[in-house]
Coordinates of C-alpha atoms and ligand atoms in Angstrom, one line a residue:
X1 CA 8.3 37.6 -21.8
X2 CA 8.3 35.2 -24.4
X3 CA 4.8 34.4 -26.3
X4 CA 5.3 30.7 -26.1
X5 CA 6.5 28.0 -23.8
X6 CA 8.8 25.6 -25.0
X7 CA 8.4 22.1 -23.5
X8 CA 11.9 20.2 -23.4
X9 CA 12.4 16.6 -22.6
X10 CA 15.2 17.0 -19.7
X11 CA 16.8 13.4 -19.5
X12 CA 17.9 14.1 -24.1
X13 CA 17.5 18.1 -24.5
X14 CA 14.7 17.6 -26.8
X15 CA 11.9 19.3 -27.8
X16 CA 8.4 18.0 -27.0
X17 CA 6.4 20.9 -28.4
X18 CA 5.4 24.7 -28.1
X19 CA 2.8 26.1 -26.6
X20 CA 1.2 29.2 -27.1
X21 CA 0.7 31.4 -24.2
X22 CA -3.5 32.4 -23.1
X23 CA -4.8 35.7 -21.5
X24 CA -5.4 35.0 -18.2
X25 CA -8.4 37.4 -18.7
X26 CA -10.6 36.3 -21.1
X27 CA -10.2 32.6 -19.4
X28 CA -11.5 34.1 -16.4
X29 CA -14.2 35.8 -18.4
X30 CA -15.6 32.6 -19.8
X31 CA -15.1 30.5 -16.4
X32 CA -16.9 33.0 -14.8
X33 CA -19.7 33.1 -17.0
X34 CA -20.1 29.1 -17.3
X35 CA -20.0 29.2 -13.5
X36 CA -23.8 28.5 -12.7
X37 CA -24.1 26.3 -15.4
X38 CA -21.9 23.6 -13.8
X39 CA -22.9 24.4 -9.9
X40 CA -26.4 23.4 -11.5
X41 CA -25.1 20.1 -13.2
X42 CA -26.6 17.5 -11.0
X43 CA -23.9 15.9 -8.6
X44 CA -24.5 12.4 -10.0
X45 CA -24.0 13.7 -13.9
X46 CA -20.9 15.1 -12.3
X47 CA -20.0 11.5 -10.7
X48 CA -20.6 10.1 -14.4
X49 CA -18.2 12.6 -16.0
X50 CA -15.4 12.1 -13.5
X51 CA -15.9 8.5 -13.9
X52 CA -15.8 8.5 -17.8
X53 CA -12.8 10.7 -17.0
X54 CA -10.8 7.9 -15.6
X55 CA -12.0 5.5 -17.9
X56 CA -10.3 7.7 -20.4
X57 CA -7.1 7.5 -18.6
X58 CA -7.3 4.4 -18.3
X59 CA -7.5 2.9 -21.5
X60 CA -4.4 5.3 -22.6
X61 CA -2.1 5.0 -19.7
X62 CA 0.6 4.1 -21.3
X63 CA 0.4 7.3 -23.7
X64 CA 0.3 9.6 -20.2
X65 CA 3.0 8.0 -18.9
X66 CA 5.2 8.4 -21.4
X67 CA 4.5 11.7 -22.2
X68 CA 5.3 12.4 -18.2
X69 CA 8.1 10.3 -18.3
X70 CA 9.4 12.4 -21.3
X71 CA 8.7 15.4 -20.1
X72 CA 9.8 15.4 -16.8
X73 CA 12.5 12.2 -16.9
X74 CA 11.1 10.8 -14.2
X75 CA 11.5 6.9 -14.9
X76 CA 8.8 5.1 -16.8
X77 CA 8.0 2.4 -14.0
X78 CA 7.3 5.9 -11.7
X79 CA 5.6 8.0 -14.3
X80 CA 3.2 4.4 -14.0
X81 CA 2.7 4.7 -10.6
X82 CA 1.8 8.5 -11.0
X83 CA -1.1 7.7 -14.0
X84 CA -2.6 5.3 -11.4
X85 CA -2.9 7.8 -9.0
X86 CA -4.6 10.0 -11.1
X87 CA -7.3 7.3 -11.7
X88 CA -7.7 6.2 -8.2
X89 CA -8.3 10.1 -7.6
X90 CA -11.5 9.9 -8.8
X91 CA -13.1 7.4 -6.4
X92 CA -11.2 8.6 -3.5
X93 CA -12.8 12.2 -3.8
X94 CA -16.2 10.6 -4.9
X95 CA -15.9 9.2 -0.9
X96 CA -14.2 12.4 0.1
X97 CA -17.1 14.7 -1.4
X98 CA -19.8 12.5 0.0
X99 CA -17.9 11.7 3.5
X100 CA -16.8 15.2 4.4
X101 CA -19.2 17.2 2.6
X102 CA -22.5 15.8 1.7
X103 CA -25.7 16.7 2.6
X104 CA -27.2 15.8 6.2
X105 CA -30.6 16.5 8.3
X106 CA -30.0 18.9 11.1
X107 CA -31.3 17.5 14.7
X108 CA -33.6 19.5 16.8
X109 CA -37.2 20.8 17.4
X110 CA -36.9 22.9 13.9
X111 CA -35.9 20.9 10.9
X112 CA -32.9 21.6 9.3
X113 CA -30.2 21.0 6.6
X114 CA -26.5 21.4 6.5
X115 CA -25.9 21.2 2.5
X116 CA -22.6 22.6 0.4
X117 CA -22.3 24.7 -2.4
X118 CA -19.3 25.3 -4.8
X119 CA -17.2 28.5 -4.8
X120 CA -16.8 29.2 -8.6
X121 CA -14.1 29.8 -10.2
X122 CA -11.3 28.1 -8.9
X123 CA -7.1 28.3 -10.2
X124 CA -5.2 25.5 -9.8
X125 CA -1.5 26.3 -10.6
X126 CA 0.4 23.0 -10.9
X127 CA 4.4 22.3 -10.2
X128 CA 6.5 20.0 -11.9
X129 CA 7.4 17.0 -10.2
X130 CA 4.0 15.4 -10.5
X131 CA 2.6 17.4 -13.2
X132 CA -0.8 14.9 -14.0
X133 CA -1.5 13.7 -10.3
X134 CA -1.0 17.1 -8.3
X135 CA -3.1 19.3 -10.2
X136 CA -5.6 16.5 -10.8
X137 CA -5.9 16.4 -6.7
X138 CA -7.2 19.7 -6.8
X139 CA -9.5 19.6 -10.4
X140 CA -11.3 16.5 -9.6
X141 CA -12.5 17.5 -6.4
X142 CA -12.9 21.0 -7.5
X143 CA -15.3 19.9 -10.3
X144 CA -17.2 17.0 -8.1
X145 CA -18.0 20.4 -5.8
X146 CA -19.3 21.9 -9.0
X147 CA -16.7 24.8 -9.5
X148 CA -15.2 25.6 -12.7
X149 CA -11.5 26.0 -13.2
X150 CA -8.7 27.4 -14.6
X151 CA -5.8 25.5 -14.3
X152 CA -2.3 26.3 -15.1
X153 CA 0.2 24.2 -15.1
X154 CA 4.1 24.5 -14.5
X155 CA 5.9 26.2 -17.4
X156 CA 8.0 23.2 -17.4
X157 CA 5.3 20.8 -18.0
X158 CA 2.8 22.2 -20.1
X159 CA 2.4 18.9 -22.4
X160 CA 0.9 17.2 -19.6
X161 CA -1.3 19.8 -18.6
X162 CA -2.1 20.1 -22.2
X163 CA -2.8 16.5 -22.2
X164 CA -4.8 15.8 -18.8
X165 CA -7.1 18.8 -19.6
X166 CA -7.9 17.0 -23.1
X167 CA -9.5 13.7 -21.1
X168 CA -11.6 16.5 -18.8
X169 CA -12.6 17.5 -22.3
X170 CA -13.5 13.9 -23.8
X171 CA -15.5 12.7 -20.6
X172 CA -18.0 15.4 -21.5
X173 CA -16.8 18.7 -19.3
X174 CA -17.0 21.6 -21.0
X175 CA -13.6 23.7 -22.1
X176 CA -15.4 27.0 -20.0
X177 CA -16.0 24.0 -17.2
X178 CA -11.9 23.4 -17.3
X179 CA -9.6 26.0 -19.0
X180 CA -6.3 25.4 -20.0
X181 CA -4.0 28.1 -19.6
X182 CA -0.5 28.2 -20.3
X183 CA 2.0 30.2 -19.1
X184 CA 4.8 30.6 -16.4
X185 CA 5.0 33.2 -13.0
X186 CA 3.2 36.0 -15.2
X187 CA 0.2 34.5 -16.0
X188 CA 0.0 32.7 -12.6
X189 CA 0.1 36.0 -10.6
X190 CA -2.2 37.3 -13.6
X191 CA -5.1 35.0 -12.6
X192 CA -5.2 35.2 -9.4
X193 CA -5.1 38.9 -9.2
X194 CA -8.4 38.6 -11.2
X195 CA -11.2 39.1 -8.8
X196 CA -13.6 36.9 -10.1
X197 CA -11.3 34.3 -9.2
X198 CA -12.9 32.8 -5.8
X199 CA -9.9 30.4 -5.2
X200 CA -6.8 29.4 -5.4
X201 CA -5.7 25.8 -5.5
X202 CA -1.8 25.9 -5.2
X203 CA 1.0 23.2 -5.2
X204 CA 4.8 24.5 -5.5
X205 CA 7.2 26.1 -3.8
X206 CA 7.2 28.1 0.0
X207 CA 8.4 31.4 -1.9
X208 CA 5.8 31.1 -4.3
X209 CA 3.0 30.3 -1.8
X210 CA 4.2 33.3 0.1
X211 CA 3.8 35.1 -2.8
X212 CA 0.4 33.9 -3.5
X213 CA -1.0 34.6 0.4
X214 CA 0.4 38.3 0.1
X215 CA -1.7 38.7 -3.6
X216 CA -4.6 37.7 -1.5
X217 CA -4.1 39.6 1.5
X218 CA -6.8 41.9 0.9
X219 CA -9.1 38.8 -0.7
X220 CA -10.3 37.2 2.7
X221 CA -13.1 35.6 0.9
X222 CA -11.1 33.8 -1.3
X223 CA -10.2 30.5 -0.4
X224 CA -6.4 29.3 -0.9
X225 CA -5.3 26.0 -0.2
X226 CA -1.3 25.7 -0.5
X227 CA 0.8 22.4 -0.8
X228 CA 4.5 23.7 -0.2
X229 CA 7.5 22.4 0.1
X230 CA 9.0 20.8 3.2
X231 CA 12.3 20.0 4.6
X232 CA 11.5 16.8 6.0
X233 CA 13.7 14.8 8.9
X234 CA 14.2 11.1 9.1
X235 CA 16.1 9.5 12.5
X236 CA 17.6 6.3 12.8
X237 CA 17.3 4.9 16.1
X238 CA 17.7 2.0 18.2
X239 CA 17.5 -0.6 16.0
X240 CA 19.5 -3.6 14.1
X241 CA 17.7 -4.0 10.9
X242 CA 20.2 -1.8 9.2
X243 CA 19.7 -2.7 5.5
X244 CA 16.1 -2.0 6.0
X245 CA 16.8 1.2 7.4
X246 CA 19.6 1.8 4.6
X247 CA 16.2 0.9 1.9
X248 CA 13.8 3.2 3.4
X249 CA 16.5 6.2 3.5
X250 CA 17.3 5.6 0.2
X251 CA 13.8 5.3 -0.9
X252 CA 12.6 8.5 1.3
X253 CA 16.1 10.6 -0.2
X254 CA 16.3 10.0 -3.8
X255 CA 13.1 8.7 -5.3
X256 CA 11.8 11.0 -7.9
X257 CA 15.5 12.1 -8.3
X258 CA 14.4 13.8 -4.7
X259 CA 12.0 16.1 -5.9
X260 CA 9.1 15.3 -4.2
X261 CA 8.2 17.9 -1.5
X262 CA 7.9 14.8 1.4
X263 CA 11.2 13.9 0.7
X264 CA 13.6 13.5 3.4
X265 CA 16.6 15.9 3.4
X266 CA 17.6 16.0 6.5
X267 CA 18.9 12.2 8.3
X268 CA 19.8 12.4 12.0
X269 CA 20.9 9.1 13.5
X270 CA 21.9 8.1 16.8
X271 CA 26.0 8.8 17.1
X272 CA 26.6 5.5 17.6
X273 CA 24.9 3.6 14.9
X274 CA 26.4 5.9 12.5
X275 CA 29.5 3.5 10.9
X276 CA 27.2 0.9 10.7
X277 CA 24.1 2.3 9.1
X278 CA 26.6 4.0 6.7
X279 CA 28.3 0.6 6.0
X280 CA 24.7 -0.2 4.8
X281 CA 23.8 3.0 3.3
X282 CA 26.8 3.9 1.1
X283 CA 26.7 0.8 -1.3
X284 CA 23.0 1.0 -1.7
X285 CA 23.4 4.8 -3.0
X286 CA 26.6 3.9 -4.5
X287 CA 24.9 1.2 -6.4
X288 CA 21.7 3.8 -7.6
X289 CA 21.0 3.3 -10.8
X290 CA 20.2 6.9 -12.7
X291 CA 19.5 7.2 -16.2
X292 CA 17.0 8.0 -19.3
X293 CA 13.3 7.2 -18.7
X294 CA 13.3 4.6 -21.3
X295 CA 16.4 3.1 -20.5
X296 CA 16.4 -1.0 -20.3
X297 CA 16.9 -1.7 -17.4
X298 CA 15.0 0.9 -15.5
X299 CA 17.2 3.5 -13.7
X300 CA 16.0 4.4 -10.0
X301 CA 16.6 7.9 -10.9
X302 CA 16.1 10.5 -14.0
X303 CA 17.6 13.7 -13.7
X304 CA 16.3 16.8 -12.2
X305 CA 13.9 19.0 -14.1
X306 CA 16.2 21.3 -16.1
X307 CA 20.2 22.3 -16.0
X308 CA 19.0 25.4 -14.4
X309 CA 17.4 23.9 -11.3
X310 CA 20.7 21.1 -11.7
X311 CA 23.0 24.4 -11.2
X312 CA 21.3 25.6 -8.0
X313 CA 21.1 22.5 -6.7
X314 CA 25.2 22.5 -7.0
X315 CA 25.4 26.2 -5.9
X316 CA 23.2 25.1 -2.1
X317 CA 25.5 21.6 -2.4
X318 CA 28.9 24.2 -2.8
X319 CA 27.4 26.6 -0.1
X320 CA 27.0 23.7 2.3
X321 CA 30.5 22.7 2.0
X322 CA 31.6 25.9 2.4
X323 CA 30.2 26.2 5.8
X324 CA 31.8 23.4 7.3
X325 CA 29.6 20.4 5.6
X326 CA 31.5 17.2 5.2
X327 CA 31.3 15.4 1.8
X328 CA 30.5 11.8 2.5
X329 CA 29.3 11.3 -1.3
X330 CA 29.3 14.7 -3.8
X331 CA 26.7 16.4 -6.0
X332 CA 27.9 16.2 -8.9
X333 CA 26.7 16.3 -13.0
X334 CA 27.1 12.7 -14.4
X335 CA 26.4 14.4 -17.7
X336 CA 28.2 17.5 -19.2
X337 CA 25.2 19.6 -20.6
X338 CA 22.1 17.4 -19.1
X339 CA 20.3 17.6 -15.3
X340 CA 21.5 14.0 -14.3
X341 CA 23.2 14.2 -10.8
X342 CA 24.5 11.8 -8.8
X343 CA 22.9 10.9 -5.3
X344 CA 24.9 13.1 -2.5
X345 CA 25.5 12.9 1.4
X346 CA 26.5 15.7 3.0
X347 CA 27.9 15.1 6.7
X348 CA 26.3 18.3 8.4
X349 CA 27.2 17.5 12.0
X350 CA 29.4 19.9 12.5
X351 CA 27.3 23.0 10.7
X352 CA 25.0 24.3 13.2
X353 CA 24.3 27.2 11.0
X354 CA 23.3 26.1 7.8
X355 CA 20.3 27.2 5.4
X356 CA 16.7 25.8 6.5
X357 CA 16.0 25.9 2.9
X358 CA 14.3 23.4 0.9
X359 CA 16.7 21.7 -1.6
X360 CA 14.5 20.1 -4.1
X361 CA 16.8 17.3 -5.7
X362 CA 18.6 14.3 -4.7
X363 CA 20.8 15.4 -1.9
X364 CA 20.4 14.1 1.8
X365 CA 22.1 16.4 5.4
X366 CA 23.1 13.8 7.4
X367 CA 24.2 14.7 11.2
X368 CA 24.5 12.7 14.3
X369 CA 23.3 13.3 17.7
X370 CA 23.7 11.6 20.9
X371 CA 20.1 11.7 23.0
X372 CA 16.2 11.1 21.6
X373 CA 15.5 14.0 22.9
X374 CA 18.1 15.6 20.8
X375 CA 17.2 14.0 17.8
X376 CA 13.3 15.5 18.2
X377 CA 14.7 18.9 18.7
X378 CA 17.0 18.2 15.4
X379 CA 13.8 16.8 13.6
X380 CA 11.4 20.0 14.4
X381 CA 15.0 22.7 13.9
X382 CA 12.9 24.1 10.6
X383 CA 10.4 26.4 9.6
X384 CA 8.2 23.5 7.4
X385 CA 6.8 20.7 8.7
X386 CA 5.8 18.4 6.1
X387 CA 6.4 14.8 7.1
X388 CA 8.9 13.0 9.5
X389 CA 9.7 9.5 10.2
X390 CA 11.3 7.5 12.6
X391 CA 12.8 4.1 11.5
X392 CA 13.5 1.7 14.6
X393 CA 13.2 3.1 18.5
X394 CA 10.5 1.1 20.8
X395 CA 6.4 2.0 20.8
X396 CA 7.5 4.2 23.5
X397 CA 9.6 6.3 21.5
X398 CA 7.8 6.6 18.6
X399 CA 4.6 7.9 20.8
X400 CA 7.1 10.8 22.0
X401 CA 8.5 10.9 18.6
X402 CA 4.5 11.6 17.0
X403 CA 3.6 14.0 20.1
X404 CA 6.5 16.4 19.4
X405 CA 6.7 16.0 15.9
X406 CA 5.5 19.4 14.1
X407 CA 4.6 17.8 10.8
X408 CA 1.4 16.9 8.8
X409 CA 2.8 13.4 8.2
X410 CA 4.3 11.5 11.1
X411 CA 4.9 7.9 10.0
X412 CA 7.0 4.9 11.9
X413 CA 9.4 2.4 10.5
X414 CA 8.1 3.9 7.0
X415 CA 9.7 6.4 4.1
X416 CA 8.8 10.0 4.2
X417 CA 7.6 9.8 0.9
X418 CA 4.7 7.9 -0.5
X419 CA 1.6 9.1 1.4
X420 CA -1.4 8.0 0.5
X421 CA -4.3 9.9 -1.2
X422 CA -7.0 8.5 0.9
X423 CA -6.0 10.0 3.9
X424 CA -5.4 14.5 4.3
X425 CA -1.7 15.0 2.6
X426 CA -0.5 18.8 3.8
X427 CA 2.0 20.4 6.2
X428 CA 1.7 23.2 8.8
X429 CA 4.7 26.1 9.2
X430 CA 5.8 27.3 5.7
X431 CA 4.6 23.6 4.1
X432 CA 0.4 24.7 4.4
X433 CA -1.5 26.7 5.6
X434 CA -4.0 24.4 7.4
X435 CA -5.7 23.4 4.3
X436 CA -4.4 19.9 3.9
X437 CA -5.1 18.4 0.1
X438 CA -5.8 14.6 -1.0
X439 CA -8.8 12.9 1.1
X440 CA -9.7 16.6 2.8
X441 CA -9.4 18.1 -0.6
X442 CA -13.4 18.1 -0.6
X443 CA -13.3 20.4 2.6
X444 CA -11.4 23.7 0.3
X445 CA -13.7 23.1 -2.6
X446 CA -17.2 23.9 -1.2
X447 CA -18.8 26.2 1.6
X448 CA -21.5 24.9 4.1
X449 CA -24.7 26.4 3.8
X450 CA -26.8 25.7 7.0
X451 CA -30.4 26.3 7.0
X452 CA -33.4 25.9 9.4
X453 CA -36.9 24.8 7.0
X454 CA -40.5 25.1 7.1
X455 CA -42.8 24.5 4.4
X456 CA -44.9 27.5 6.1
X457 CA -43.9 30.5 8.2
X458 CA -45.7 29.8 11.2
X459 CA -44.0 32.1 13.6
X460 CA -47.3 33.2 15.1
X461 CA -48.4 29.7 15.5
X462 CA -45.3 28.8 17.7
X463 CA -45.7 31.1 19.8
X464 CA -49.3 30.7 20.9
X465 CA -50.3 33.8 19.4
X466 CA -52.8 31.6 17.3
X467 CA -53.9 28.2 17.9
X468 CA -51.9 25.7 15.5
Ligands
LIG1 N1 3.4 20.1 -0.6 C1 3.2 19.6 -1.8 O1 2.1 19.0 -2.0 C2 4.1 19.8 -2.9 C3 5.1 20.8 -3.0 N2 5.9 20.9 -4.0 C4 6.9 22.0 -4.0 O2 7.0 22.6 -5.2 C5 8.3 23.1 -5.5 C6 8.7 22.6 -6.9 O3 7.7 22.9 -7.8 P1 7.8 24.2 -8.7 O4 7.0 24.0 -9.9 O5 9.2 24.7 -8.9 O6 7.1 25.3 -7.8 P2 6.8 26.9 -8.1 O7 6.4 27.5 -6.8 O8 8.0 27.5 -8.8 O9 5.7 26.9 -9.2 C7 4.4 26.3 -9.0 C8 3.4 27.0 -9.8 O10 3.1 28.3 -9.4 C9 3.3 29.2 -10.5 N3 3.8 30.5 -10.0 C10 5.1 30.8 -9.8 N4 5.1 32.1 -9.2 C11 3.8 32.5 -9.1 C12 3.2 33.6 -8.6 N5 3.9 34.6 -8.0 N6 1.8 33.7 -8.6 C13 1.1 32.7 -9.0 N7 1.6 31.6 -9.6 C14 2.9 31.5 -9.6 C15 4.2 28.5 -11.5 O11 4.1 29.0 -12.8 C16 3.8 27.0 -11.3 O12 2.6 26.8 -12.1 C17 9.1 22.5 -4.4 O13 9.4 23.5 -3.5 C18 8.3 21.4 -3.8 O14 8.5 21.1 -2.5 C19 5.8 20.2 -5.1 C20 4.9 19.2 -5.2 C21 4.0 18.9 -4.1
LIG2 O1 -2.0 14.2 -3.1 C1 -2.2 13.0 -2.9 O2 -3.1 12.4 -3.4 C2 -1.3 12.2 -2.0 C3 0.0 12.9 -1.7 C4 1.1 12.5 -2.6 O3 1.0 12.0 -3.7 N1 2.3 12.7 -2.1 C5 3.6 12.3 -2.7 C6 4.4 13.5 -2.9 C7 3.9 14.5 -3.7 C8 4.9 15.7 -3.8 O4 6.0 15.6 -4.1 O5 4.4 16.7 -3.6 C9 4.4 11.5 -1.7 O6 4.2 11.6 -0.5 O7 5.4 10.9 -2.2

């Protein structure tokens, strides 16, 4: 394993900067240690920091976003949208902490209190695609609790974890409070094999969350929440607002270059709207614009993250067509020795037994099938269950639609993509395990402590043993 991580700009080849790898062990050391100092910070000094925190961000939001723009090529108007999120974070889990987890007086003849208390250390291993705001979803809400944490980010974006972990810093939280640490699989399974580590905050891939749910297998007491991926359905169904339809598909399909785990990848329309919604569809993606971050104008689309994810997202393209799949537009490099693809259709009608696999760029199964019912059964053929949407169908539909749906995000008329952070974001089946992020985030940071109060013990009193 190399000593340092080298942080490439995917949309030229260049280099951003190197970073030097950190012992996950002495990290945890220090976290551990500085524990009890920031449980004991007062919630409203906490409030103030996070606060501060987003001031910070938000008087240098064009710096973040072009440093996640370079780094991960996602266009500059998106990288935008992603440094708001991370400032409307704050206030949304300031609600969260106080809605879902604040203190409250306990009915009954016996007074009582139902208060919260912070685990301790807490990991939060980042992914790529939204390398400030996903990690940020767990940290803020993590510190508001009053844990410390360690957070790693992706190996592919280490510059912005560099960089978000640096505003923590200048709002006043201490480096032991937040602890960078860089590295790539090693140093991830590294942490969280550490025992003092009391949980793990986790947004990537299914096969890594597997991976993380076996390290803890005999860790009951450590908390895991995990964001996976998702291989999310969209179904076009009775309706005659085709271009709409054709904008939300290609919205839900290709923003982000399609790596965005609530992207749709699977489109299942009614057999005989198919030549017309394609009629719609196919100049829209034909007409996607995908380029450099900078570029004037804007592209829709950056390239994927590296040429090596770019190559196995043509190898699952190549083994789709092999099994039968019909090329209606093809995956292919726009770009000799860079990750820009072009936005691909597969026809997979016909291809009953195809992978369930998540495939995390900018290519969309298509199939058509003849009944509702159908269509629901199409939508819930996988083993995540992220989001779904319908787009058209009546009221009636879409209630049968949202009762059958296996999914954590059922939306109507709507992209797949896009969810908002003040509402709980996760998935069920290999997508979460039941520990959904963004507004319930508050509920995985803390523990309730429930306790029954008297200034006196009085025990003999109560019971008439003496008078009162
Ligand atoms: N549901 C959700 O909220 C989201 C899910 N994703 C999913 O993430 C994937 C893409 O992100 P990637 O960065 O490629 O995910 P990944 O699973 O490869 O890596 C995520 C993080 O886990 C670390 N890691 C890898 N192996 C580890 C191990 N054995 N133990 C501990 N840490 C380990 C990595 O270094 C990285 O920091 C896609 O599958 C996507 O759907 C991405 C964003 C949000
Ligand atoms: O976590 C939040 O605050 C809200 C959820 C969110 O931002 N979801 C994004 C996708 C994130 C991803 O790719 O993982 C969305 O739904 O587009």
């Amino acid at each position: 394993m190399p000593d340092q991580i080298v942080s490439v700009e995917p949309a030229t080849g260049h280099e951003i900067a190197r970073f030097d790898m950190n012992d996950a062990e002495a990290a945890v050391q220090n976290a551990h240690a500085a524990r009890a100092e920031w449980a004991a910070t007062s919630l409203s000094d906490r409030v103030a920091a996070l606060r501060r925190f987003a001031e910070l961000v938000g008087d240098e939001a064009e710096d973040l976003a072009t440093l996640i723009a370079r780094e991960t090529g996602k266009p500059l108007w998106e990288a935008r949208t992603e440094v708001q999120a991370v400032i409307a974070k704050v206030e949304i889990s300031i609600t969260a902490f106080a809605e879902r987890t604040g203190n409250k007086d306990l009915p009954g003849p016996v007074s009582g209190a139902l208060r919260h208390k912070p685990h301790g250390v807490m990991a939060v291993l980042g992914p790529y695609n939204f390398p400030a705001h996903l990690p940020n979803g767990h940290i803020v809400p993590a510190l508001l609790a009053g844990n410390v944490v360690l957070f790693k980010p992706s190996e592919k974006t280490p510059a912005v974890g560099e960089r978000l972990v640096a505003f923590y810093h200048r709002a006043g939280i201490g480096d032991d409070i937040v602890k960078l640490l860089i590295g790539g699989a090693e140093q991830g399974r590294n942490l969280i094999a550490d025992r003092r580590v009391d949980g793990v905050l986790f947004t990537g891939s299914s096969t890594t969350g597997i991976a993380i749910s076996k390290a803890l297998a005999e860790r009951p007491g450590t908390i895991a929440a995990l964001e996976m991926g998702g291989n999310n359905p969209l179904i076009v169904w009775d309706t005659d607002r085709f271009a709409d339809a054709a904008a939300i598909i290609v919205q839900s399909a290709y923003t982000t270059a399609g790596q965005r785990c609530t992207a749709a990848r699977r489109l299942i329309v009614k057999a005989d709207l198919y030549d017309t919604l394609m009629a719609h569809l196919l100049p829209m993606v034909d007409r996607i614009v995908t380029g450099g971050p900078f570029d004037d104008p804007q592209p829709f689309m950056g390239p994927v993250i590296d040429n090596a994810a770019a190559d196995a997202l043509l190898v699952a393209h190549q083994r789709l067509v092999d099994s039968g799949a019909k090329t209606v537009r093809p995956l292919r490099r726009t770009s000799p020795d860079l990750p820009f693809l072009s936005p691909a259709i597969l026809d997979v009608t016909d291809t009953p037994q195809r992978s369930d696999a998540e495939i995390f760029g900018p290519l969309l199964q298509v199939m058509r099938v003849s009944t509702f019912d159908e269509a629901i059964a199409a939508a819930n053929d996988t083993a995540y269950g992220l989001s779904a949407s319908l787009v058209g169908g009546s009221q009636a539909q879409y209630d049968r639609f949202w009762q059958r749906s296996r999914a954590g995000i059922v939306n109507w008329n709507r992209p797949t993509n896009g969810a908002s952070s003040a509402a709980p974001f996760g998935g069920i089946g290999l997508s979460g395990n039941h520990r959904p992020g963004a507004y319930y985030a508050a509920d995985y940071c803390s523990y309730p402590v429930t306790s029954t109060e008297a200034d006196l013990p009085r025990a003999a009193i109560d019971v008439g043993l003496v008078p009162g």
